[in-house]
Short mmCIF file of C-alpha atoms in Angstrom, two decimals:
data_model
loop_
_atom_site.label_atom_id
_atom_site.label_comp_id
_atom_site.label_asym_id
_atom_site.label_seq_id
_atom_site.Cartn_x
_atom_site.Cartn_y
_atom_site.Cartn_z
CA UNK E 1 15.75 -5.23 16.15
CA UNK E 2 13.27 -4.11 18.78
CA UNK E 3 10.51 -4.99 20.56
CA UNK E 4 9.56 -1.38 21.58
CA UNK E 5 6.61 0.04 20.16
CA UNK E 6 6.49 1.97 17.13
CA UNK E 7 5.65 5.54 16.71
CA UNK E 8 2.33 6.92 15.81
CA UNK E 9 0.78 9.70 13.11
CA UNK E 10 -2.19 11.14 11.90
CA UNK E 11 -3.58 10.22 8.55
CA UNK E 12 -4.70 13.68 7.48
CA UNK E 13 -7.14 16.58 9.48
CA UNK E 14 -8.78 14.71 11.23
CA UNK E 15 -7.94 10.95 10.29
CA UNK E 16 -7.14 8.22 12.84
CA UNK E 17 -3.91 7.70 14.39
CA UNK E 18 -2.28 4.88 13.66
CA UNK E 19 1.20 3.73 14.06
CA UNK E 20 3.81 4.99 11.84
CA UNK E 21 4.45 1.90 10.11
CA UNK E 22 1.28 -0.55 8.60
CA UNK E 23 0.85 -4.00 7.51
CA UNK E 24 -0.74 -4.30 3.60
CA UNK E 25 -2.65 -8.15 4.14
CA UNK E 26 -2.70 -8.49 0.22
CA UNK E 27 -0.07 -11.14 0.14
CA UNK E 28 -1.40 -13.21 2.80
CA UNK E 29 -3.98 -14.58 0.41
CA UNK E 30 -3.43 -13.26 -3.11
CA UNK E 31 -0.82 -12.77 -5.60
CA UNK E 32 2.78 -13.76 -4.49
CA UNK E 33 2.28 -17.45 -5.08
CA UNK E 34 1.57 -20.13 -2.48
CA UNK E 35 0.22 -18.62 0.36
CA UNK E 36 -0.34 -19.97 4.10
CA UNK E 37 -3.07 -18.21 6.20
CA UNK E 38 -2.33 -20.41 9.52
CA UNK E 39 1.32 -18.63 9.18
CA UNK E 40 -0.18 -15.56 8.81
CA UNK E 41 -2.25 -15.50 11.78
CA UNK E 42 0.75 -15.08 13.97
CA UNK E 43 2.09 -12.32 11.83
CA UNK E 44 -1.14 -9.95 12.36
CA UNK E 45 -0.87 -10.82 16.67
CA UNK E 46 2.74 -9.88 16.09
CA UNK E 47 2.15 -6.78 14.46
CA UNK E 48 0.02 -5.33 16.62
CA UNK E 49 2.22 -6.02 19.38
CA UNK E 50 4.96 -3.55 17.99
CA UNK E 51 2.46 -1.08 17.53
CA UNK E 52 1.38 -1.67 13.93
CA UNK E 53 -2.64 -0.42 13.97
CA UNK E 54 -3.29 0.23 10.40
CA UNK E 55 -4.49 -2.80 8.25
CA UNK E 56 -4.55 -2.91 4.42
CA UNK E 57 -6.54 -4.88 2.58
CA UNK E 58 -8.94 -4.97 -0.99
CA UNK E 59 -12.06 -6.70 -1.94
CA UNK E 60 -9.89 -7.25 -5.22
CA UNK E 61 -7.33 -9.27 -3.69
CA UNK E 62 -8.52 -12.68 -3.68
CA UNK E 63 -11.85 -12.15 -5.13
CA UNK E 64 -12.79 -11.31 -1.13
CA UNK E 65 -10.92 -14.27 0.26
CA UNK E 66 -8.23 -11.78 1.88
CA UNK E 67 -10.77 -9.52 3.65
CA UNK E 68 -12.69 -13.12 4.68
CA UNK E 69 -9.38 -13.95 6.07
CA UNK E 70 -8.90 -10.88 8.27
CA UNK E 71 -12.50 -10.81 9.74
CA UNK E 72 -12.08 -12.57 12.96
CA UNK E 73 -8.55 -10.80 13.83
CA UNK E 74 -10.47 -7.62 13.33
CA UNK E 75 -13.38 -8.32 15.64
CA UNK E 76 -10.92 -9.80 17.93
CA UNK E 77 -9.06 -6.60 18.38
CA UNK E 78 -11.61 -4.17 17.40
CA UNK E 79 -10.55 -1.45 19.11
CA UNK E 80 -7.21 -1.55 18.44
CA UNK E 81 -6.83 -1.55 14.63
CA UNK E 82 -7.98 0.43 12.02
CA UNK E 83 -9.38 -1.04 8.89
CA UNK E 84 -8.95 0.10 5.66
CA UNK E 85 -9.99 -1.74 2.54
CA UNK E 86 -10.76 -0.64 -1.28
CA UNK E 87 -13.12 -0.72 -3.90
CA UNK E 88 -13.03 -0.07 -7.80
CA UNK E 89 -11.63 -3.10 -9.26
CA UNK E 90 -14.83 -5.17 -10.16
CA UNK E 91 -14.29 -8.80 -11.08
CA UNK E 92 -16.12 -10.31 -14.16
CA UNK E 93 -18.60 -13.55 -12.79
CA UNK E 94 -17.24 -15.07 -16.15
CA UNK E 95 -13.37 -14.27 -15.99
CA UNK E 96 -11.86 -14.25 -12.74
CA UNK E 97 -8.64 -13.31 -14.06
CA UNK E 98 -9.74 -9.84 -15.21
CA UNK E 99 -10.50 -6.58 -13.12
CA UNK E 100 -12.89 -4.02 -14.76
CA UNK E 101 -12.23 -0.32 -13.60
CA UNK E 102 -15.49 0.96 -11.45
CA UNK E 103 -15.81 4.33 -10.15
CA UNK E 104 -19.81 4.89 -10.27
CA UNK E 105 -22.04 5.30 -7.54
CA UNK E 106 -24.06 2.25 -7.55
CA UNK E 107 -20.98 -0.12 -7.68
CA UNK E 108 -19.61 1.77 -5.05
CA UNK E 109 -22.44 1.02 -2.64
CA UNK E 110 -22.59 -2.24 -3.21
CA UNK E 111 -18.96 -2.95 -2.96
CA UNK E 112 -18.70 -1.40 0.87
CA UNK E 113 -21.89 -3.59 1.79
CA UNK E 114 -20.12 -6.67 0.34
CA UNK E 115 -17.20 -5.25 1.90
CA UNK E 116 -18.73 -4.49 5.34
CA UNK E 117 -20.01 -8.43 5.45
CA UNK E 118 -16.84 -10.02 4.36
CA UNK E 119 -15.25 -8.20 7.16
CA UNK E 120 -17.47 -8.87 9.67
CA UNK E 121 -17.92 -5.25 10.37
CA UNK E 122 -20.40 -2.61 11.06
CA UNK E 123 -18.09 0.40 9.45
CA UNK E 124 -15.13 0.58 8.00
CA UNK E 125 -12.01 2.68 9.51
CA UNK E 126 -10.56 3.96 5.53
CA UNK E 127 -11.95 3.07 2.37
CA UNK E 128 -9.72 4.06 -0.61
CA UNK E 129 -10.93 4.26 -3.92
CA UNK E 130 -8.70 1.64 -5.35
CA UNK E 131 -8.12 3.21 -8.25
CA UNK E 132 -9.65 6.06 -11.24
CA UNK E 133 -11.74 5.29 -13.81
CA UNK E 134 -11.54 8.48 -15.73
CA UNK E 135 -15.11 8.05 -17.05
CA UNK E 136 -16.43 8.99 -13.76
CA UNK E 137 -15.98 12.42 -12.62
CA UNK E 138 -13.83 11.83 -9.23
CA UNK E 139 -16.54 14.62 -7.64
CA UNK E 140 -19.28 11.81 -8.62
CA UNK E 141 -17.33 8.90 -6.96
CA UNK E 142 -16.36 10.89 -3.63
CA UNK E 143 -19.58 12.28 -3.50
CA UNK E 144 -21.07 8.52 -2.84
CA UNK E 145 -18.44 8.21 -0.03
CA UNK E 146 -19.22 11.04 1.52
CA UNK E 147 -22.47 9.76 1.69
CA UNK E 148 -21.44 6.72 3.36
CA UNK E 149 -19.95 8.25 6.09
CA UNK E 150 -22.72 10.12 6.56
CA UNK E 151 -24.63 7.10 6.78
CA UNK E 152 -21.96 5.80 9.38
CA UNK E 153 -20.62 2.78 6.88
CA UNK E 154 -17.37 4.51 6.65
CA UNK E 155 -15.54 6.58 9.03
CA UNK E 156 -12.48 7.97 6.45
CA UNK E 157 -11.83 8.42 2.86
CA UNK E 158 -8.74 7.46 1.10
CA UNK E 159 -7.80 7.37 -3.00
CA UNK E 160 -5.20 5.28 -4.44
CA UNK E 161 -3.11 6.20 -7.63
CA UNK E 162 -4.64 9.98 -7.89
CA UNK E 163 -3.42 12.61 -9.43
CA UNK E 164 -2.19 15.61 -7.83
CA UNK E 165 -4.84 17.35 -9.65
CA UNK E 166 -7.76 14.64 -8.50
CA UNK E 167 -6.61 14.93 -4.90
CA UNK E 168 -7.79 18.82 -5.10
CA UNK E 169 -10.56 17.40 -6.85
CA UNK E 170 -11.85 15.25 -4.06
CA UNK E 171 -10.77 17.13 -1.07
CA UNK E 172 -12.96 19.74 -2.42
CA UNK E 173 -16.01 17.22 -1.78
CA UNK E 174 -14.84 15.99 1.43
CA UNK E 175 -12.13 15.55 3.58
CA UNK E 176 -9.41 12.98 2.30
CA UNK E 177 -7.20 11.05 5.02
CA UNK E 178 -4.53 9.47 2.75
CA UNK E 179 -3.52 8.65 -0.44
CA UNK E 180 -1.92 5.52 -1.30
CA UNK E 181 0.69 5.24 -3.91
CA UNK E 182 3.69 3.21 -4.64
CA UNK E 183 6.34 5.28 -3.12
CA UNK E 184 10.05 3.33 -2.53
CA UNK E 185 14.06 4.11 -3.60
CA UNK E 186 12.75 2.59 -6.61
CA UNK E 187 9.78 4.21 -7.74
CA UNK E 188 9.14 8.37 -7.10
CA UNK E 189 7.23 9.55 -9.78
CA UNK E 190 4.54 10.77 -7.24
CA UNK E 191 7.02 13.44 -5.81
CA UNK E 192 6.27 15.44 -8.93
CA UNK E 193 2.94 16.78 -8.39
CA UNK E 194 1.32 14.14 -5.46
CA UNK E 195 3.12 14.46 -2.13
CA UNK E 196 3.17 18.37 -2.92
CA UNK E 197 -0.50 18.23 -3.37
CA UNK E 198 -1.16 16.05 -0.21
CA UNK E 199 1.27 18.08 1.66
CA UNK E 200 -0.62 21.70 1.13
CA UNK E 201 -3.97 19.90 1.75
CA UNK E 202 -3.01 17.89 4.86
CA UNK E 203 -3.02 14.47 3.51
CA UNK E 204 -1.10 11.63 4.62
CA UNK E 205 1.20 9.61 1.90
CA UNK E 206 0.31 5.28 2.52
CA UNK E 207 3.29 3.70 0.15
CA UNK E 208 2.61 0.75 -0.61
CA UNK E 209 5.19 -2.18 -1.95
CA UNK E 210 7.88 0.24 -0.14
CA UNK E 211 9.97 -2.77 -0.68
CA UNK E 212 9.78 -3.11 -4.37
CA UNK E 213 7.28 -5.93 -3.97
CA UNK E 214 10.91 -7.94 -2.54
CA UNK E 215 13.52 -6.78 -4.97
CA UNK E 216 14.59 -4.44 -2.68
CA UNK E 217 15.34 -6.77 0.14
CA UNK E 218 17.35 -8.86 -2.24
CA UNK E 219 15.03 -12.30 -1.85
CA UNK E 220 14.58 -12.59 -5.34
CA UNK E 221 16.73 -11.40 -8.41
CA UNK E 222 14.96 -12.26 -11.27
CA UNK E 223 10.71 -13.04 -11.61
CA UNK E 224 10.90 -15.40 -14.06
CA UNK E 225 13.44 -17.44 -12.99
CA UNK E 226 13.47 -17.14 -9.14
CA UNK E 227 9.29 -17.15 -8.47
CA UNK E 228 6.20 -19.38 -9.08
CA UNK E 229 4.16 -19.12 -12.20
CA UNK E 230 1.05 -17.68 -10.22
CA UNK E 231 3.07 -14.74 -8.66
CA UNK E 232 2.09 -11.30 -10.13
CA UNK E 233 5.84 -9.70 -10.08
CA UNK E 234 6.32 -12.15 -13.00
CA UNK E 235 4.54 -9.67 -14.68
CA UNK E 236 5.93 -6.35 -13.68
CA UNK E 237 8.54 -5.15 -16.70
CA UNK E 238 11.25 -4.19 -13.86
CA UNK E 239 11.70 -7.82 -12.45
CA UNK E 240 12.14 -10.06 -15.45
CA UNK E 241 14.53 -10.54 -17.98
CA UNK E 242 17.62 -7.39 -19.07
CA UNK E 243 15.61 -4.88 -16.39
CA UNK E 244 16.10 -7.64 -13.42
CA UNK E 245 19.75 -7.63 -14.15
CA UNK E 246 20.41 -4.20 -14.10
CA UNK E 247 18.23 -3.29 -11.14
CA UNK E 248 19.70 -5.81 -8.92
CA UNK E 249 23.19 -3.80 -9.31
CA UNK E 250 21.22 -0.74 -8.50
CA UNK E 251 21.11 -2.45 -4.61
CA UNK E 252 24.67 -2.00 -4.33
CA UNK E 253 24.24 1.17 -2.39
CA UNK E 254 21.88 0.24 -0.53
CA UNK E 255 23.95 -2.93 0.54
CA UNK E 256 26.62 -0.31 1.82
CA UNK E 257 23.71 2.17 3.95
CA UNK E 258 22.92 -1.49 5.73
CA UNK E 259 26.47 -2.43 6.49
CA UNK E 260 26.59 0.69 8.25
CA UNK E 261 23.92 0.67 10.36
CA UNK E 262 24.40 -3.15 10.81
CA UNK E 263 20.81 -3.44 8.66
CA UNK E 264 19.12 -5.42 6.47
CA UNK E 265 18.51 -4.11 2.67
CA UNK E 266 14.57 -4.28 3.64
CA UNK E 267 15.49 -1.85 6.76
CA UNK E 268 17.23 0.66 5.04
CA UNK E 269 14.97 0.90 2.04
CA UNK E 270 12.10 1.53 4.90
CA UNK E 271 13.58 3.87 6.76
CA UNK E 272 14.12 5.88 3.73
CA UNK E 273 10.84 6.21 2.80
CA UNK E 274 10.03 6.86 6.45
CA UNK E 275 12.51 9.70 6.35
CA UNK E 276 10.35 10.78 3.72
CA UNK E 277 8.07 12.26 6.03
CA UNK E 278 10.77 14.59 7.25
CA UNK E 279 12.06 15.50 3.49
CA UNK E 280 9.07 16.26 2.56
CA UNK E 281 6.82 17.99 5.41
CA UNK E 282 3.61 15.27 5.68
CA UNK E 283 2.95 12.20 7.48
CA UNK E 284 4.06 9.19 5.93
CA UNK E 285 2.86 5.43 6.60
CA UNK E 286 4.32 2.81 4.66
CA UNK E 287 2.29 -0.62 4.67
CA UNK E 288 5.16 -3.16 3.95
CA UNK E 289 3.44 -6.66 3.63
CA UNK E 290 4.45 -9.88 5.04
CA UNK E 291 3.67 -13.47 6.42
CA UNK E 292 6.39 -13.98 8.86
CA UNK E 293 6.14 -12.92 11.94
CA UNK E 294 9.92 -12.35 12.24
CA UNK E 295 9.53 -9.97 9.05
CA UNK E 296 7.26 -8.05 10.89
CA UNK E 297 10.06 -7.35 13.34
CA UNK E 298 12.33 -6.15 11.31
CA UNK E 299 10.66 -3.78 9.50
CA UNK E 300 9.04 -2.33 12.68
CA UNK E 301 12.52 -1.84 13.53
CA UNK E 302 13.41 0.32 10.85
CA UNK E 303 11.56 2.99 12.08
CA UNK E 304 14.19 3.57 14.37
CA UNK E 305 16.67 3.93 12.04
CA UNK E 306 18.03 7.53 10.87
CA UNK E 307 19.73 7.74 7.54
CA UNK E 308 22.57 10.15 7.36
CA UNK E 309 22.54 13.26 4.36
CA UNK E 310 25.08 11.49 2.80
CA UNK E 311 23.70 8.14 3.17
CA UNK E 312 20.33 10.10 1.59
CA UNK E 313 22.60 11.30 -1.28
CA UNK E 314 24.28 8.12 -1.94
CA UNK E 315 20.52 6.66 -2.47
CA UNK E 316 18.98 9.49 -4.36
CA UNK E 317 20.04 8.31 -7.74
CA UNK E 318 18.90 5.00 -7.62
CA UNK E 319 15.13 6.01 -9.13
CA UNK E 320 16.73 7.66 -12.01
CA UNK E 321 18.57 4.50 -13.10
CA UNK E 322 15.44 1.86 -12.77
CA UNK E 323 14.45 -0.24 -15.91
CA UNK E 324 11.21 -0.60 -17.07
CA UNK E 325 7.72 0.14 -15.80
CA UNK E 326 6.06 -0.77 -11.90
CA UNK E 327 3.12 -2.02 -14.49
CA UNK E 328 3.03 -3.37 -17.76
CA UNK E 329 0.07 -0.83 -18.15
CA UNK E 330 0.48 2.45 -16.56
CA UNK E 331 -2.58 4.35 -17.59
CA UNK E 332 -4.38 3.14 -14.35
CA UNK E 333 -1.68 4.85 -12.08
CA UNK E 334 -1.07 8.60 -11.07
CA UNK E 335 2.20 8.92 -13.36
CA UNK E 336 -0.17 7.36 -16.55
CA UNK E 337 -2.49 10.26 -16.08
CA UNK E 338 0.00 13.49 -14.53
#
C-alpha cells in the first residue's frame, strides 16, 4: 500500500476533477448494520489525504442522518471536496421503511433545499437523480436541475441507474457529468448500451458497490448467516442461500490475480474496474465505501495496480456465471428498463 496520492479525472465536459478513486458515505450511517460515526470521522480525514475528493452521499440513506453526518467535514474542507448527493427516493412520514419513486419538479426542489440545509451548504458540487420514475418524462426532471444550476444551488448534474437511451435523453437538456451505476467483476449489464452511451457523449461512469457490497473482498460468504438482521445485503438474491454458495467459488480467480500482485481480493476487484476506464475509452470513478481508515488505504492503493491481458481474461467470465439478481426488484435499475 501507499501513501502517495491518487490520480485525478474529469467527470464529463466540463465536470470537476476529482481524484480517480471516491468514497460512497452511505454505509457510515445507513444500511450495513451497526454503524459508528466517531470511527468514521477518521476515515473521511484519511481519505482526503490520499487524494480521494469526491464524496457520495443520499438524502435517502438514513432518512438525512448520513448527509447530517458529513456536514461539518464538508465545511471543514470546503475547498477541497466535491459533494455529490441524490434525490428521488421520497420517504413516507408514516412508513419509514418504504421509499416512493419521485422524479417531478416540485419534489425535486424541495429535496435540494432540504438537501442544501442538511449539508450545511450553499450549493451542491453533483446532484444525481437517484433513480427514474418512468412516469416523469426524464426531459421534465432534468429540466428542474438545470434550473437549479442556473439558480446557483447546484453546480453539476448526475443520473443514477439510466438507460442508455435516458442518458441521450437528458444530455439533450443539459450537460450530464456522470452516471452512477453498479459496475464490478460481478455485475456488467451496463456495458450493453450505458458506458457506450456515456462514452460518445463524454460522460464519466461513478460505480458504485465496485466491491459487491463486500462479497468480493471475501468478508462475508453468506447474508443470512454471516450479517446482522438490519443489513440490506440480507436482501439482495446473490448473497443468501444456493446463490451465496456458488458465487463465493466464483472468487477463486480472483484469489489467484491477488496472489500475484501480492493483493488483497478488494484490490484486484478495484483495479479492474479502474482498468475499465482504459477498456472502454471514458473516465471511470469508482466510490468504494468504508469506515476504516485502513480500508481507505488499501483501496486507494489499487489504483496503482495494472492487471495483465491475461489476468483480464482469466476475470472476464466471472459476470456470466453470477446467481441471482443485484435487487430483488430490478425494474428501478438501467438493466430493468434496457
Amino acid at each position: 500500500m501507499t501513501d502517495h496520492r491518487i490520480p485525478t479525472a474529469r467527470l464529463g465536459d466540463g465536470g470537476p476533477e476529482v481524484g480517480v478513486q471516491g468514497l460512497g458515505c452511505m454505509g457510515m450511517s445507513f444500511a450495513y448494520g451497526p454503524t459508528d460515526t466517531d470511527a468514521s470521522r477518521p476515515t473521511l480525514e484519511r481519505a482526503l489525504e490520499l487524494g480521494v475528493t469526491l464524496y457520495d452521499t443520499a438524502d435517502a440513506y438514513g432518512a438525512g442522518e448520513n448527509e447530517r453526518f458529513l456536514a461539518p467535514f464538508f465545511k471543514a474542507h470546503r475547498d477541497e471536496v466535491v459533494v455529490a448527493t441524490k434525490f428521488a427516493l421520497s420517504i413516507p412520514p408514516d412508513d419509514p421503511t418504504r421509499r416512493i419513486v419521485r422524479n417531478d419538479a416540485p419534489y425535486v426542489r424541495e429535496a435540494v433545499e432540504a438537501s442544501l440545509r442538511r449539508l450545511d451548504l450553499d450549493v451542491i458540487d453533483l446532484l444525481y437523480m437517484h433513480r427514474r420514475d418512468v412516469n416523469v418524462p426524464i426531459e421534465e426532471t432534468v429540466g428542474v436541475m438545470a434550473e437549479l444550476v442556473r439558480e446557483g444551488k447546484v453546480k453539476h448534474l448526475g443520473l443514477s441507474e439510466v438507460t442508455g437511451d435516458e442518458l441521450r435523453a437528458a444530455q439533450a437538456v443539459h450537460p450530464i457529468a456522470a452516471v452512477q451505476s453498479e459496475w464490478s467483476l460481478f455485475s456488467r449489464d451496463i456495458e450493453a448500451g450505458v458506458v457506450p452511451a456515456a462514452r460518445a457523449l463524454g460522460v464519466a461512469l461513478v460505480p458504485y458497490s465496485p466491491l459487491g457490497r463486500g462479497f468480493l473482498t471475501g468478508s462475508f460468504a453468506d447474508a443470512e448467516q454471516d450479517l446482522t438482521d438490519d443489513d440490506f445485503r440480507r436482501q439482495q438474491p446473490r448473497y443468501t442461500g444456493d446463490n451465496a454458495a456458488a458465487n463465493a467459488a466464483l472468487l477463486a480467480p480472483v484469489r489467484t490475480v491477488a496472489e500475484a500482485h501480492g493483493a488483497t481480493l478488494a484490490q484486484i476487484a478495484l483495479a479492474w474496474v479502474q482498468q475499465r476506464a482504459r477498456v472502454h475509452g471514458l473516465p471511470v470513478v469508482p466510490i468504494p465505501g468504508t469506515r476504516k481508515p485502513a480500508r481507505v488505504a488499501e483501496n486507494a492503493a489499487a489504483t496503482g495496480i495494472v492487471l495483465t491481458q491475461d489476468e483480464l481474461s482469466l476475470l472476464e467470465p466471472i459476470a456470466q456465471k453470477v446467481a441471482g439478481d443485484r435487487y430483488a426488484d430490478m425494474t428501478f435499475t438501467s438493466a430493468g428498463r434496457e
